[in-house]
Amino acid sequence: MQQEKSNLNQIIAFVLMGILLFGLMYYNTPSDEELEQQKKELVQKEEEAKAKQAVNSQKAQAIFQPVTGEVKDIEASNEKMNVKFASKGGQIESVQLISYTTYEKGVKDTPLYLAKDGSNSFNLTFKTKDGVEVNTKDLNFIPSVQKNASNTIVTMTAAAQGGQIQYVYTLGDSYGIDLEVKSQGLSNMTSDKEVALSWKMDGFSTEKGHDQEKYWSHTYFQFKGSNDLEYELFGSDEWEEEEAISWVANKQQFFATVLSSEEGFKNTKGGSLNADEEDTTFAKHYFFTSRLELKNAELNHKLTFDFLPLDYNMLKDYNDKGFQNLIDFGWGIFGGLNKYFFLPVFKFLANFGIELGWVIFLLTIVVKLVLSPIMYKQYRQSALMKVLRPELNEINEKFKDSKDAMKKQQATMEIYRNAGVNPLAGCLPALLQIPIFYALFRFFPNLIDLRGVSFLFAEDLTAYDDIIKIPEWIPVLDGHLSVFALLYIVAMMVYFKVSGSMDNFQMPQQEGMPNMEFMKYMMYIMPIFFFIFLNNYASGLSWYYLVSNTINIFIVLYIKKVMINEEKIHQIIAANKAKPKKEGKFSSRMQDMMKKAQEMQEQQEQMKKNRK
């Protein structure tokens, strides 16, 4: 009765707390009139801020009035890119990479721009002695162009009475644009000891797989004097550092825009934000701020903008700044496999001039040849376990009582020992394949060689294939079914059947071992999860797995029919049983521990009987 009363009191307490919380929420929720008023106040504040900024901009422009020369944009180019320099702000207005195209709003092979229509904003901010805030992005710069050898030098000058600010751009024959920021007579205008640098960039969506593109797009940076890359792949892509960094990169899936400093950026903040779901123009919005110290009261800093395709071999030879590490091939052993095995083998096979889809096919065969000894051992172990199943079933029947669990375990281990079978040996080959399995998830979505390359059902091997359209309202499938992913799942199920993987889950349940019934259901559920994932992933990976599983089916059939049969397995087990057994130290200790555990269990059961 006391317990029931206590429960009733708890229920009443929770109900009262719920009513109180609901009342507080209702009381604190603003009315429609209040929400409308708050909205008006917010709009008013934004308009006031814009008006104030406009007035400030006019004052700044009044200080920096063009003295001589024409205010106009300048275009320059080399074999790799076309560049436009804007007189407004004196900054890089647009950059087109000549050898690359983009997938824009469902249209393939349109010109690829990394900057265009104001998506790139480079700004320096300082205050005059009169308190006027000057933003260089608002100023009109006068251009001048000079050419020497293979370089085009564009000088942008914003002049004021008593001083000037200059951006000197040098475009050579690479993907880089050197920028020298310098001033004269700046001390006549400001008492500041440093200038605030702000760089904002809207990253265009250039790939078919929009969601996947967002996943691979982040800001990266490198500390000065270090070779390690820093980034926030998971969670919020936002960081703040006091220590000097040598460069910061706005990375997209296959391209990156990098801003470097010879002496390093100090007191930096950076990061990126995902574009709106409905926005198909941009994938990311990047931001970066730093402080540039005035030297002898003047600006004198050497920077570089690099607009790069993320081609690993090209970037290794590009400079010594480590830009090749922007390609996210994975960390540790996974990245090593991609950089030093998969990539060299892929490049070697591609040099024969064959279609890249068939290069993936040949790459799969190479991997299968390397893994074939492991696969043989794995299947051999599975075959040994299958032959022992009748004996294990007998043990299971003999020791049905839960009290005999220890005896059943001892008898089972004895069968394994006599037959020369290690029940855990089949796990090792599977574990050895995990690094390869994971490395490939990083390899195909980041290999620029496959970007935009069509093959069979896919128009781009780095994105999903979508020739089968389905209604958009169907969840998680995004309005399409990937043929490569579907065929891979079919091949997976056939492999499970042929290899006897499902048969392993018919083994008798052993004490302390995973629930085989649960594992059997997982074998059916796993293909569904794989399909959902691969349906929106790089079709090159699905094609690789399809080929891999098809080859596995034929390898297993060959091993099963030619290399291994049950008669030979019985002979191996019989021979193992006939051999004299050497008790290893570990095995001996395990046997002693199991015997002691059995004795303790019997003693406990006897003590229970005596108490009764």
Coordinates of C-alpha atoms in Angstrom, one line a residue:
M1 CA 0.0 0.0 0.0
Q2 CA 2.9 2.3 0.9
Q3 CA 4.5 1.6 -2.4
E4 CA 1.3 2.4 -4.3
K5 CA 0.9 5.7 -2.4
S6 CA 4.5 6.6 -3.2
N7 CA 3.9 5.9 -7.0
L8 CA 0.7 8.0 -6.9
N9 CA 2.6 10.9 -5.3
Q10 CA 5.3 10.7 -8.0
I11 CA 2.6 10.8 -10.8
I12 CA 0.9 13.8 -9.2
A13 CA 4.3 15.6 -8.9
F14 CA 5.1 15.0 -12.6
V15 CA 1.7 16.2 -13.6
L16 CA 2.0 19.4 -11.6
M17 CA 5.5 20.0 -13.0
G18 CA 4.2 19.5 -16.5
I19 CA 1.3 22.0 -15.9
L20 CA 3.8 24.5 -14.5
L21 CA 6.2 24.1 -17.5
F22 CA 3.3 24.4 -19.9
G23 CA 2.1 27.6 -18.1
L24 CA 5.5 29.1 -18.2
M25 CA 5.9 28.3 -21.9
Y26 CA 2.4 29.8 -22.7
Y27 CA 3.1 32.9 -20.6
N28 CA 6.5 33.5 -22.3
T29 CA 5.3 32.9 -25.8
P30 CA 4.9 36.2 -27.6
S31 CA 1.6 37.0 -29.2
D32 CA 1.2 37.5 -33.0
E33 CA 1.2 41.3 -32.4
E34 CA 4.4 41.1 -30.4
L35 CA 6.1 38.9 -33.1
E36 CA 5.1 41.3 -35.8
Q37 CA 6.5 44.2 -33.8
Q38 CA 9.8 42.3 -33.2
K39 CA 10.0 41.6 -36.9
K40 CA 9.5 45.3 -37.7
E41 CA 12.2 46.3 -35.2
L42 CA 14.6 43.8 -36.7
V43 CA 14.0 45.1 -40.2
Q44 CA 14.4 48.7 -39.0
K45 CA 17.7 47.9 -37.3
E46 CA 19.0 46.3 -40.5
E47 CA 17.9 49.3 -42.6
E48 CA 19.6 51.7 -40.1
A49 CA 22.8 49.6 -40.3
K50 CA 22.7 49.7 -44.1
A51 CA 22.1 53.4 -44.1
K52 CA 24.9 54.0 -41.7
Q53 CA 27.2 51.8 -43.8
A54 CA 26.2 53.7 -46.9
V55 CA 27.0 57.0 -45.3
N56 CA 30.3 55.7 -44.1
S57 CA 31.1 54.3 -47.5
Q58 CA 30.4 57.7 -49.1
K59 CA 32.8 59.4 -46.6
A60 CA 35.5 56.8 -47.4
Q61 CA 35.1 57.2 -51.1
A62 CA 35.3 61.0 -50.7
I63 CA 38.7 60.5 -49.1
F64 CA 39.9 58.2 -51.9
Q65 CA 38.9 60.0 -55.0
P66 CA 40.5 58.9 -58.3
V67 CA 43.1 61.5 -59.3
T68 CA 44.0 60.3 -62.8
G69 CA 43.1 57.3 -64.9
E70 CA 40.0 55.4 -65.9
V71 CA 38.0 53.3 -63.6
K72 CA 37.5 50.0 -65.4
D73 CA 37.8 46.2 -65.0
I74 CA 40.8 44.3 -66.4
E75 CA 40.9 40.9 -67.9
A76 CA 44.0 38.6 -68.1
S77 CA 44.6 35.0 -68.8
N78 CA 47.1 32.2 -69.2
E79 CA 46.7 28.6 -70.5
K80 CA 45.0 27.5 -67.2
M81 CA 42.5 30.3 -66.3
N82 CA 40.8 33.5 -67.3
V83 CA 40.8 36.2 -64.6
K84 CA 38.9 39.5 -64.3
F85 CA 40.1 42.2 -61.8
A86 CA 37.4 44.6 -60.7
S87 CA 38.1 48.3 -60.3
K88 CA 35.5 48.3 -57.4
G89 CA 37.4 47.0 -54.5
G90 CA 40.5 46.4 -56.6
Q91 CA 39.9 42.7 -56.1
I92 CA 39.7 39.4 -58.2
E93 CA 36.2 39.5 -59.6
S94 CA 36.1 36.2 -61.5
V95 CA 38.2 33.1 -62.2
Q96 CA 37.4 30.5 -64.8
L97 CA 39.4 27.3 -65.0
I98 CA 39.8 26.7 -68.7
S99 CA 40.3 22.9 -68.7
Y100 CA 37.3 22.1 -66.5
T101 CA 33.5 22.3 -66.8
T102 CA 30.7 22.2 -64.3
Y103 CA 27.3 20.5 -63.8
E104 CA 25.2 23.6 -63.4
K105 CA 21.4 23.2 -62.7
G106 CA 21.2 19.9 -64.5
V107 CA 23.3 21.1 -67.5
K108 CA 26.6 19.4 -68.0
D109 CA 29.7 20.9 -69.5
T110 CA 29.1 24.6 -68.8
P111 CA 32.2 26.8 -68.0
L112 CA 33.5 26.3 -64.5
Y113 CA 34.0 29.5 -62.4
L114 CA 35.5 29.4 -58.9
A115 CA 34.7 33.1 -58.5
K116 CA 32.1 35.2 -60.4
D117 CA 29.5 37.9 -59.9
G118 CA 30.7 39.1 -56.5
S119 CA 31.2 35.7 -55.0
N120 CA 34.7 36.6 -54.0
S121 CA 35.2 39.5 -51.5
F122 CA 38.6 40.6 -50.3
N123 CA 38.6 43.6 -47.9
L124 CA 40.9 45.6 -45.7
T125 CA 39.4 47.8 -43.0
F126 CA 40.9 50.6 -40.9
K127 CA 39.8 53.9 -39.4
T128 CA 40.9 57.4 -40.4
K129 CA 42.1 59.9 -37.8
D130 CA 38.6 61.5 -38.2
G131 CA 36.9 58.2 -37.2
V132 CA 35.7 57.2 -40.7
E133 CA 35.8 53.5 -41.3
V134 CA 37.5 52.7 -44.7
N135 CA 36.6 49.4 -46.4
T136 CA 38.7 48.8 -49.5
K137 CA 35.9 46.8 -51.1
D138 CA 33.9 50.0 -51.4
L139 CA 36.7 52.0 -53.0
N140 CA 37.3 52.7 -56.7
F141 CA 40.8 51.5 -57.9
I142 CA 42.6 52.8 -61.0
P143 CA 44.1 49.9 -62.9
S144 CA 47.4 49.7 -64.9
V145 CA 48.7 46.7 -66.8
Q146 CA 52.2 45.6 -67.6
K147 CA 53.5 42.5 -69.3
N148 CA 57.0 41.0 -69.2
A149 CA 58.0 37.5 -70.3
S150 CA 55.2 35.2 -69.2
N151 CA 53.8 37.4 -66.5
T152 CA 50.9 39.9 -66.5
I153 CA 51.2 42.5 -63.8
V154 CA 47.9 44.3 -62.9
T155 CA 48.3 47.2 -60.4
M156 CA 45.2 48.6 -58.7
T157 CA 45.6 51.9 -57.0
A158 CA 43.3 53.8 -54.7
A159 CA 44.7 57.2 -54.1
A160 CA 43.9 59.9 -51.5
Q161 CA 45.4 63.2 -50.7
G162 CA 48.7 62.4 -49.1
G163 CA 48.7 58.7 -49.7
Q164 CA 47.5 55.6 -51.6
I165 CA 46.8 51.9 -51.3
Q166 CA 48.0 49.5 -54.0
Y167 CA 47.2 45.9 -54.9
V168 CA 49.8 44.5 -57.3
Y169 CA 48.7 41.3 -58.9
T170 CA 51.1 39.0 -60.9
L171 CA 49.6 36.3 -63.1
G172 CA 52.2 33.9 -64.4
D173 CA 51.7 30.5 -66.1
S174 CA 50.3 28.6 -63.1
Y175 CA 47.1 28.5 -61.1
G176 CA 48.5 31.1 -58.7
I177 CA 48.1 34.9 -58.6
D178 CA 50.6 36.7 -56.4
L179 CA 49.3 39.7 -54.6
E180 CA 51.4 42.5 -53.1
V181 CA 49.5 44.8 -50.7
K182 CA 51.3 48.0 -50.1
S183 CA 50.7 51.7 -49.3
Q184 CA 52.3 55.1 -49.3
G185 CA 51.4 57.8 -46.8
L186 CA 49.0 55.7 -44.9
S187 CA 50.3 57.2 -41.6
N188 CA 48.8 60.6 -42.8
M189 CA 45.3 59.0 -42.8
T190 CA 45.3 56.6 -39.8
S191 CA 46.7 56.1 -36.4
D192 CA 45.9 52.3 -36.4
K193 CA 48.8 49.9 -35.9
E194 CA 47.2 47.1 -37.9
V195 CA 44.6 46.6 -40.6
A196 CA 41.7 44.1 -40.5
L197 CA 41.7 41.6 -43.3
S198 CA 38.4 39.9 -44.3
W199 CA 38.0 37.3 -47.0
K200 CA 34.5 35.9 -47.9
M201 CA 33.8 33.5 -50.7
D202 CA 30.6 31.8 -51.9
G203 CA 31.6 28.3 -53.2
F204 CA 29.6 27.5 -56.3
S205 CA 28.0 24.1 -56.6
T206 CA 29.9 22.5 -59.4
E207 CA 29.0 18.8 -59.0
K208 CA 26.0 16.6 -59.7
G209 CA 26.0 15.1 -56.2
H210 CA 25.0 18.3 -54.3
D211 CA 24.8 16.8 -50.9
Q212 CA 28.0 14.8 -51.3
E213 CA 29.7 18.0 -52.5
K214 CA 28.7 19.8 -49.3
Y215 CA 30.1 16.9 -47.2
W216 CA 33.6 17.1 -48.8
S217 CA 33.7 21.0 -48.7
H218 CA 35.3 22.6 -45.7
T219 CA 37.9 25.2 -44.7
Y220 CA 41.4 23.9 -44.2
F221 CA 44.5 25.7 -42.9
Q222 CA 48.2 25.0 -42.0
F223 CA 50.2 26.4 -39.1
K224 CA 53.3 28.1 -40.1
G225 CA 56.3 25.8 -39.8
S226 CA 54.1 22.7 -39.8
N227 CA 53.2 20.1 -42.5
D228 CA 50.0 19.0 -40.9
L229 CA 46.6 20.0 -42.2
E230 CA 44.0 21.4 -39.7
Y231 CA 40.3 21.2 -40.3
E232 CA 36.9 20.5 -38.7
L233 CA 35.4 17.7 -40.7
F234 CA 32.8 16.8 -38.2
G235 CA 30.6 19.3 -36.3
S236 CA 30.7 23.0 -36.9
D237 CA 33.3 24.2 -39.4
E238 CA 34.4 27.2 -37.4
W239 CA 37.8 27.8 -35.8
E240 CA 39.9 30.6 -34.2
E241 CA 43.7 30.6 -33.8
E242 CA 46.2 33.0 -32.3
E243 CA 49.2 31.1 -33.6
A244 CA 50.3 32.1 -37.1
I245 CA 49.0 30.1 -40.1
S246 CA 50.8 30.0 -43.5
W247 CA 47.7 29.4 -45.6
V248 CA 43.9 28.9 -45.5
A249 CA 41.9 27.0 -48.1
N250 CA 38.3 27.2 -49.1
K251 CA 38.0 23.6 -50.3
Q252 CA 35.2 22.2 -52.5
Q253 CA 34.9 18.5 -53.6
F254 CA 37.4 18.8 -56.5
F255 CA 38.6 22.4 -56.3
A256 CA 40.1 24.8 -53.8
T257 CA 40.9 28.5 -53.5
V258 CA 43.9 29.0 -51.2
L259 CA 45.1 32.3 -49.7
S260 CA 48.8 32.2 -48.5
S261 CA 51.0 34.7 -46.7
E262 CA 54.8 34.7 -46.7
E263 CA 55.1 35.8 -43.1
G264 CA 51.9 34.1 -41.9
F265 CA 48.4 35.3 -40.8
K266 CA 47.9 36.0 -37.1
N267 CA 44.8 36.2 -34.9
T268 CA 42.7 34.3 -37.4
K269 CA 39.1 33.2 -37.5
G270 CA 37.6 31.0 -40.2
G271 CA 35.0 28.5 -41.2
S272 CA 32.1 27.7 -43.6
L273 CA 28.4 27.4 -43.6
N274 CA 26.2 25.1 -45.8
A275 CA 24.1 26.9 -48.4
D276 CA 20.3 26.6 -48.0
E277 CA 18.8 23.3 -49.1
E278 CA 16.8 25.0 -51.9
D279 CA 19.9 26.9 -53.1
T280 CA 21.5 25.0 -56.0
T281 CA 23.8 27.8 -57.0
F282 CA 26.1 27.5 -54.0
A283 CA 27.3 24.6 -51.9
K284 CA 29.2 26.5 -49.1
H285 CA 29.8 30.0 -47.8
Y286 CA 33.3 30.6 -46.5
F287 CA 34.7 33.3 -44.3
F288 CA 38.2 34.2 -42.9
T289 CA 39.5 37.1 -40.9
S290 CA 43.0 38.2 -39.8
R291 CA 45.1 41.2 -38.9
L292 CA 47.8 42.7 -41.0
E293 CA 50.4 44.7 -39.1
L294 CA 51.6 48.0 -40.4
K295 CA 55.4 48.1 -40.9
N296 CA 56.8 51.6 -40.4
A297 CA 53.1 52.8 -40.5
E298 CA 52.7 51.3 -44.0
L299 CA 51.2 48.2 -45.6
N300 CA 53.8 45.8 -47.1
H301 CA 52.5 42.2 -47.3
K302 CA 53.0 39.5 -49.9
L303 CA 50.1 37.2 -50.4
T304 CA 49.1 34.6 -53.0
F305 CA 45.8 33.3 -54.3
D306 CA 45.8 29.8 -55.8
F307 CA 42.7 28.6 -57.7
L308 CA 43.4 24.8 -57.9
P309 CA 42.0 21.6 -59.3
L310 CA 42.6 18.9 -56.7
D311 CA 44.8 16.6 -58.7
Y312 CA 47.1 14.8 -56.3
N313 CA 50.1 14.3 -58.6
M314 CA 49.9 17.8 -60.0
L315 CA 49.7 19.3 -56.5
K316 CA 52.7 17.3 -55.2
D317 CA 54.9 19.1 -57.8
Y318 CA 53.1 22.4 -57.6
N319 CA 54.9 23.8 -54.6
D320 CA 56.2 22.7 -51.2
K321 CA 53.2 24.0 -49.2
G322 CA 51.5 20.6 -49.0
F323 CA 48.4 21.5 -51.0
Q324 CA 48.1 17.8 -52.1
N325 CA 46.9 17.0 -48.6
L326 CA 43.7 18.9 -49.3
I327 CA 42.5 15.8 -51.1
D328 CA 40.7 13.8 -48.4
F329 CA 42.0 10.3 -49.1
G330 CA 41.7 9.5 -45.4
W331 CA 44.0 9.4 -42.5
G332 CA 46.7 6.8 -41.5
I333 CA 46.6 3.5 -43.2
F334 CA 43.5 4.4 -45.2
G335 CA 45.2 7.5 -46.8
G336 CA 48.4 5.5 -47.3
L337 CA 46.5 2.8 -49.3
N338 CA 44.9 5.4 -51.5
K339 CA 48.1 7.4 -52.1
Y340 CA 50.6 4.6 -52.5
F341 CA 48.5 1.8 -53.9
F342 CA 45.1 2.6 -55.4
L343 CA 46.2 5.9 -57.1
P344 CA 49.4 4.6 -58.6
V345 CA 47.7 1.4 -59.9
F346 CA 44.8 3.4 -61.3
K347 CA 47.2 5.9 -63.0
F348 CA 49.2 3.0 -64.5
L349 CA 46.2 1.3 -65.9
A350 CA 44.7 4.6 -67.2
N351 CA 48.0 5.2 -69.2
F352 CA 46.9 2.5 -71.6
G353 CA 44.2 4.8 -72.9
I354 CA 41.3 2.5 -72.1
E355 CA 37.9 3.8 -70.8
L356 CA 38.1 4.7 -67.1
G357 CA 35.1 2.5 -66.2
W358 CA 37.2 -0.4 -67.5
V359 CA 40.2 0.9 -65.6
I360 CA 38.1 0.4 -62.4
F361 CA 37.3 -3.1 -63.6
L362 CA 41.0 -3.9 -64.0
L363 CA 41.8 -2.3 -60.7
T364 CA 39.3 -4.6 -59.0
I365 CA 41.0 -7.6 -60.6
V366 CA 44.4 -6.5 -59.3
V367 CA 42.9 -6.1 -55.7
K368 CA 41.3 -9.5 -56.0
L369 CA 44.6 -11.1 -57.0
V370 CA 46.3 -9.5 -54.0
L371 CA 43.5 -10.6 -51.6
S372 CA 43.0 -14.1 -53.1
P373 CA 45.3 -15.9 -50.5
I374 CA 43.3 -14.3 -47.7
M375 CA 40.0 -15.2 -49.3
Y376 CA 41.2 -18.8 -49.7
K377 CA 42.0 -19.1 -46.0
Q378 CA 38.7 -17.5 -45.0
Y379 CA 36.7 -19.9 -47.1
R380 CA 38.8 -22.9 -46.0
Q381 CA 38.1 -22.1 -42.4
S382 CA 34.4 -21.8 -43.2
A383 CA 34.5 -25.2 -44.8
L384 CA 36.2 -26.7 -41.8
M385 CA 33.5 -25.3 -39.5
K386 CA 30.8 -26.7 -41.7
V387 CA 32.2 -30.2 -41.5
L388 CA 32.4 -30.0 -37.7
R389 CA 28.8 -28.9 -37.4
P390 CA 27.4 -32.5 -36.7
E391 CA 29.8 -33.0 -33.8
L392 CA 29.0 -29.5 -32.4
N393 CA 25.2 -30.3 -32.7
E394 CA 25.8 -33.4 -30.6
I395 CA 27.5 -31.4 -27.9
N396 CA 24.7 -29.0 -28.0
E397 CA 22.1 -31.8 -27.5
K398 CA 24.2 -33.5 -24.8
F399 CA 24.6 -30.3 -22.6
K400 CA 21.2 -28.7 -22.9
D401 CA 21.0 -27.7 -19.3
S402 CA 22.2 -24.1 -18.5
K403 CA 24.1 -25.7 -15.6
D404 CA 26.3 -27.5 -18.0
A405 CA 27.3 -24.4 -20.0
M406 CA 30.9 -24.7 -18.8
K407 CA 31.1 -28.4 -19.8
K408 CA 29.6 -27.6 -23.2
Q409 CA 32.2 -24.9 -23.7
Q410 CA 35.0 -27.3 -22.7
A411 CA 33.7 -30.1 -25.0
T412 CA 33.4 -27.6 -27.9
M413 CA 37.0 -26.3 -27.4
E414 CA 38.2 -29.9 -27.3
I415 CA 36.6 -30.6 -30.7
Y416 CA 38.2 -27.5 -32.2
R417 CA 41.6 -28.5 -30.7
N418 CA 41.5 -32.1 -31.9
A419 CA 40.5 -31.0 -35.4
G420 CA 43.1 -28.3 -35.6
V421 CA 40.5 -25.6 -36.1
N422 CA 40.6 -22.0 -34.7
P423 CA 37.0 -20.7 -34.7
L424 CA 38.4 -17.1 -34.6
A425 CA 40.7 -17.6 -37.6
G426 CA 38.0 -16.6 -40.1
C427 CA 37.7 -13.2 -38.5
L428 CA 41.3 -12.2 -39.2
P429 CA 41.0 -12.2 -43.1
A430 CA 37.8 -10.2 -42.8
L431 CA 39.6 -7.6 -40.5
L432 CA 42.5 -7.3 -43.0
Q433 CA 40.0 -6.3 -45.7
I434 CA 38.4 -3.5 -43.6
P435 CA 41.2 -0.9 -44.4
I436 CA 40.7 -1.5 -48.1
F437 CA 36.9 -1.3 -47.8
Y438 CA 37.1 2.0 -46.0
A439 CA 39.9 3.5 -48.2
L440 CA 37.8 3.0 -51.3
F441 CA 35.0 5.1 -49.7
R442 CA 37.5 8.0 -49.7
F443 CA 39.1 7.2 -53.1
F444 CA 36.3 7.4 -55.6
P445 CA 34.5 10.6 -54.5
N446 CA 37.9 12.4 -54.4
L447 CA 39.5 11.2 -57.6
I448 CA 39.3 14.2 -60.1
D449 CA 40.2 11.9 -63.0
L450 CA 36.7 10.4 -62.8
R451 CA 35.0 13.7 -62.5
G452 CA 32.4 14.1 -65.2
V453 CA 33.4 10.8 -66.8
S454 CA 30.4 8.7 -68.1
F455 CA 30.3 4.9 -68.2
L456 CA 27.3 2.6 -68.9
F457 CA 24.5 3.8 -66.7
A458 CA 26.4 6.7 -65.1
E459 CA 27.1 10.1 -66.6
D460 CA 29.6 10.9 -63.8
L461 CA 31.5 8.2 -62.0
T462 CA 32.0 10.5 -59.0
A463 CA 28.3 11.0 -58.5
Y464 CA 25.2 8.7 -58.4
D465 CA 23.6 7.3 -61.6
D466 CA 19.9 8.2 -61.9
I467 CA 18.4 6.8 -65.1
I468 CA 15.6 5.2 -63.0
K469 CA 13.5 8.1 -61.7
I470 CA 11.0 7.6 -58.8
P471 CA 8.7 10.1 -57.0
E472 CA 10.5 12.7 -55.0
W473 CA 8.3 12.1 -51.9
I474 CA 9.8 8.7 -51.3
P475 CA 12.1 9.2 -48.3
V476 CA 16.0 8.9 -48.4
L477 CA 16.1 7.9 -52.1
D478 CA 16.1 11.5 -53.5
G479 CA 14.0 10.7 -56.5
H480 CA 16.1 8.0 -58.2
L481 CA 17.4 4.4 -58.0
S482 CA 21.0 3.8 -58.8
V483 CA 21.4 0.8 -61.3
F484 CA 25.0 0.1 -60.2
A485 CA 23.9 0.1 -56.5
L486 CA 21.0 -2.3 -57.3
L487 CA 23.2 -4.7 -59.2
Y488 CA 25.7 -4.6 -56.4
I489 CA 23.1 -5.6 -53.9
V490 CA 22.0 -8.5 -56.1
A491 CA 25.6 -9.7 -56.5
M492 CA 26.0 -9.4 -52.7
M493 CA 23.0 -11.7 -52.0
V494 CA 24.2 -14.2 -54.6
Y495 CA 27.6 -14.2 -53.0
F496 CA 26.1 -14.8 -49.5
K497 CA 24.3 -17.8 -51.0
V498 CA 27.2 -19.3 -53.0
S499 CA 29.8 -18.8 -50.3
G500 CA 27.6 -20.4 -47.6
S501 CA 27.8 -17.2 -45.4
M502 CA 24.2 -17.8 -44.4
D503 CA 25.0 -21.4 -43.4
N504 CA 27.4 -20.2 -40.7
F505 CA 24.5 -18.7 -38.9
Q506 CA 22.9 -22.1 -38.6
M507 CA 25.7 -23.2 -36.2
P508 CA 24.6 -24.1 -32.7
Q509 CA 24.6 -21.2 -30.3
Q510 CA 27.8 -21.3 -28.1
E511 CA 28.1 -19.7 -24.7
G512 CA 29.5 -16.2 -24.8
M513 CA 29.3 -16.1 -28.6
P514 CA 27.1 -13.6 -30.6
N515 CA 23.5 -14.5 -31.2
M516 CA 23.6 -16.2 -34.6
E517 CA 19.8 -15.7 -35.1
F518 CA 20.4 -11.9 -34.8
M519 CA 23.4 -12.1 -37.2
K520 CA 21.3 -13.9 -39.7
Y521 CA 18.7 -11.1 -39.8
M522 CA 21.6 -8.6 -40.1
M523 CA 22.7 -10.4 -43.3
Y524 CA 19.3 -9.5 -44.8
I525 CA 19.2 -6.0 -43.4
M526 CA 22.7 -5.0 -44.4
P527 CA 22.1 -4.9 -48.1
I528 CA 19.2 -2.5 -47.6
F529 CA 21.5 -0.1 -45.6
F530 CA 24.2 -0.4 -48.3
F531 CA 21.8 0.4 -51.1
I532 CA 20.4 3.5 -49.3
F533 CA 24.0 4.8 -48.8
L534 CA 25.3 3.9 -52.3
N535 CA 22.2 5.2 -54.1
N536 CA 23.5 8.7 -53.5
Y537 CA 27.2 8.0 -53.5
A538 CA 29.8 7.9 -56.3
S539 CA 28.7 5.4 -58.9
G540 CA 32.4 4.5 -59.5
L541 CA 32.4 2.9 -56.0
S542 CA 29.2 0.9 -56.7
W543 CA 30.7 -0.3 -60.0
Y544 CA 33.8 -1.4 -58.2
Y545 CA 31.8 -3.3 -55.6
L546 CA 29.6 -4.9 -58.3
V547 CA 32.7 -6.2 -60.1
S548 CA 34.3 -7.2 -56.8
N549 CA 31.3 -9.3 -55.7
T550 CA 30.9 -10.9 -59.1
I551 CA 34.5 -11.9 -59.1
N552 CA 34.1 -13.2 -55.5
I553 CA 31.2 -15.5 -56.7
F554 CA 33.4 -17.1 -59.4
I555 CA 36.4 -17.4 -57.0
V556 CA 34.3 -19.1 -54.3
L557 CA 32.8 -21.5 -56.9
Y558 CA 36.3 -22.3 -58.1
I559 CA 37.6 -22.9 -54.6
K560 CA 34.6 -24.9 -53.7
K561 CA 34.5 -27.1 -56.7
V562 CA 38.2 -27.5 -57.5
M563 CA 40.5 -26.5 -54.6
I564 CA 38.4 -27.6 -51.6
N565 CA 35.8 -30.2 -51.2
E566 CA 34.2 -31.9 -48.2
E567 CA 36.0 -35.2 -48.7
K568 CA 39.4 -33.4 -48.6
I569 CA 38.3 -31.4 -45.5
H570 CA 37.3 -34.6 -43.7
Q571 CA 40.8 -36.0 -44.5
I572 CA 42.5 -32.9 -43.1
I573 CA 40.4 -33.1 -39.9
A574 CA 41.1 -36.8 -39.5
A575 CA 44.8 -36.2 -40.0
N576 CA 44.7 -33.4 -37.4
K577 CA 43.0 -35.6 -34.9
A578 CA 45.6 -38.3 -35.4
K579 CA 48.5 -36.0 -34.7
P580 CA 49.8 -35.9 -31.1
K581 CA 48.6 -32.7 -29.5
K582 CA 51.1 -30.3 -27.9
E583 CA 49.4 -28.3 -25.3
G584 CA 50.5 -24.7 -25.6
K585 CA 50.9 -22.4 -22.6
F586 CA 47.9 -20.3 -23.5
S587 CA 45.7 -23.3 -24.2
S588 CA 46.9 -25.0 -21.0
R589 CA 46.0 -21.9 -19.0
M590 CA 42.6 -21.7 -20.6
Q591 CA 41.9 -25.3 -19.8
D592 CA 43.0 -24.7 -16.1
M593 CA 40.8 -21.7 -15.9
M594 CA 37.8 -23.5 -17.3
K595 CA 38.3 -26.4 -14.9
K596 CA 38.6 -24.1 -11.9
A597 CA 35.5 -22.2 -13.1
Q598 CA 33.6 -25.6 -13.4
E599 CA 34.7 -26.6 -9.9
M600 CA 33.6 -23.3 -8.4
Q601 CA 30.2 -23.6 -10.2
E602 CA 29.8 -27.1 -8.7
Q603 CA 30.7 -25.9 -5.2
Q604 CA 28.2 -23.1 -5.5
E605 CA 25.5 -25.5 -6.5
Q606 CA 26.3 -27.8 -3.7
M607 CA 26.2 -25.0 -1.2
K608 CA 22.7 -24.0 -2.4
K609 CA 21.5 -27.6 -1.9
N610 CA 23.0 -27.7 1.6
R611 CA 21.1 -24.5 2.5
K612 CA 17.9 -26.0 1.4

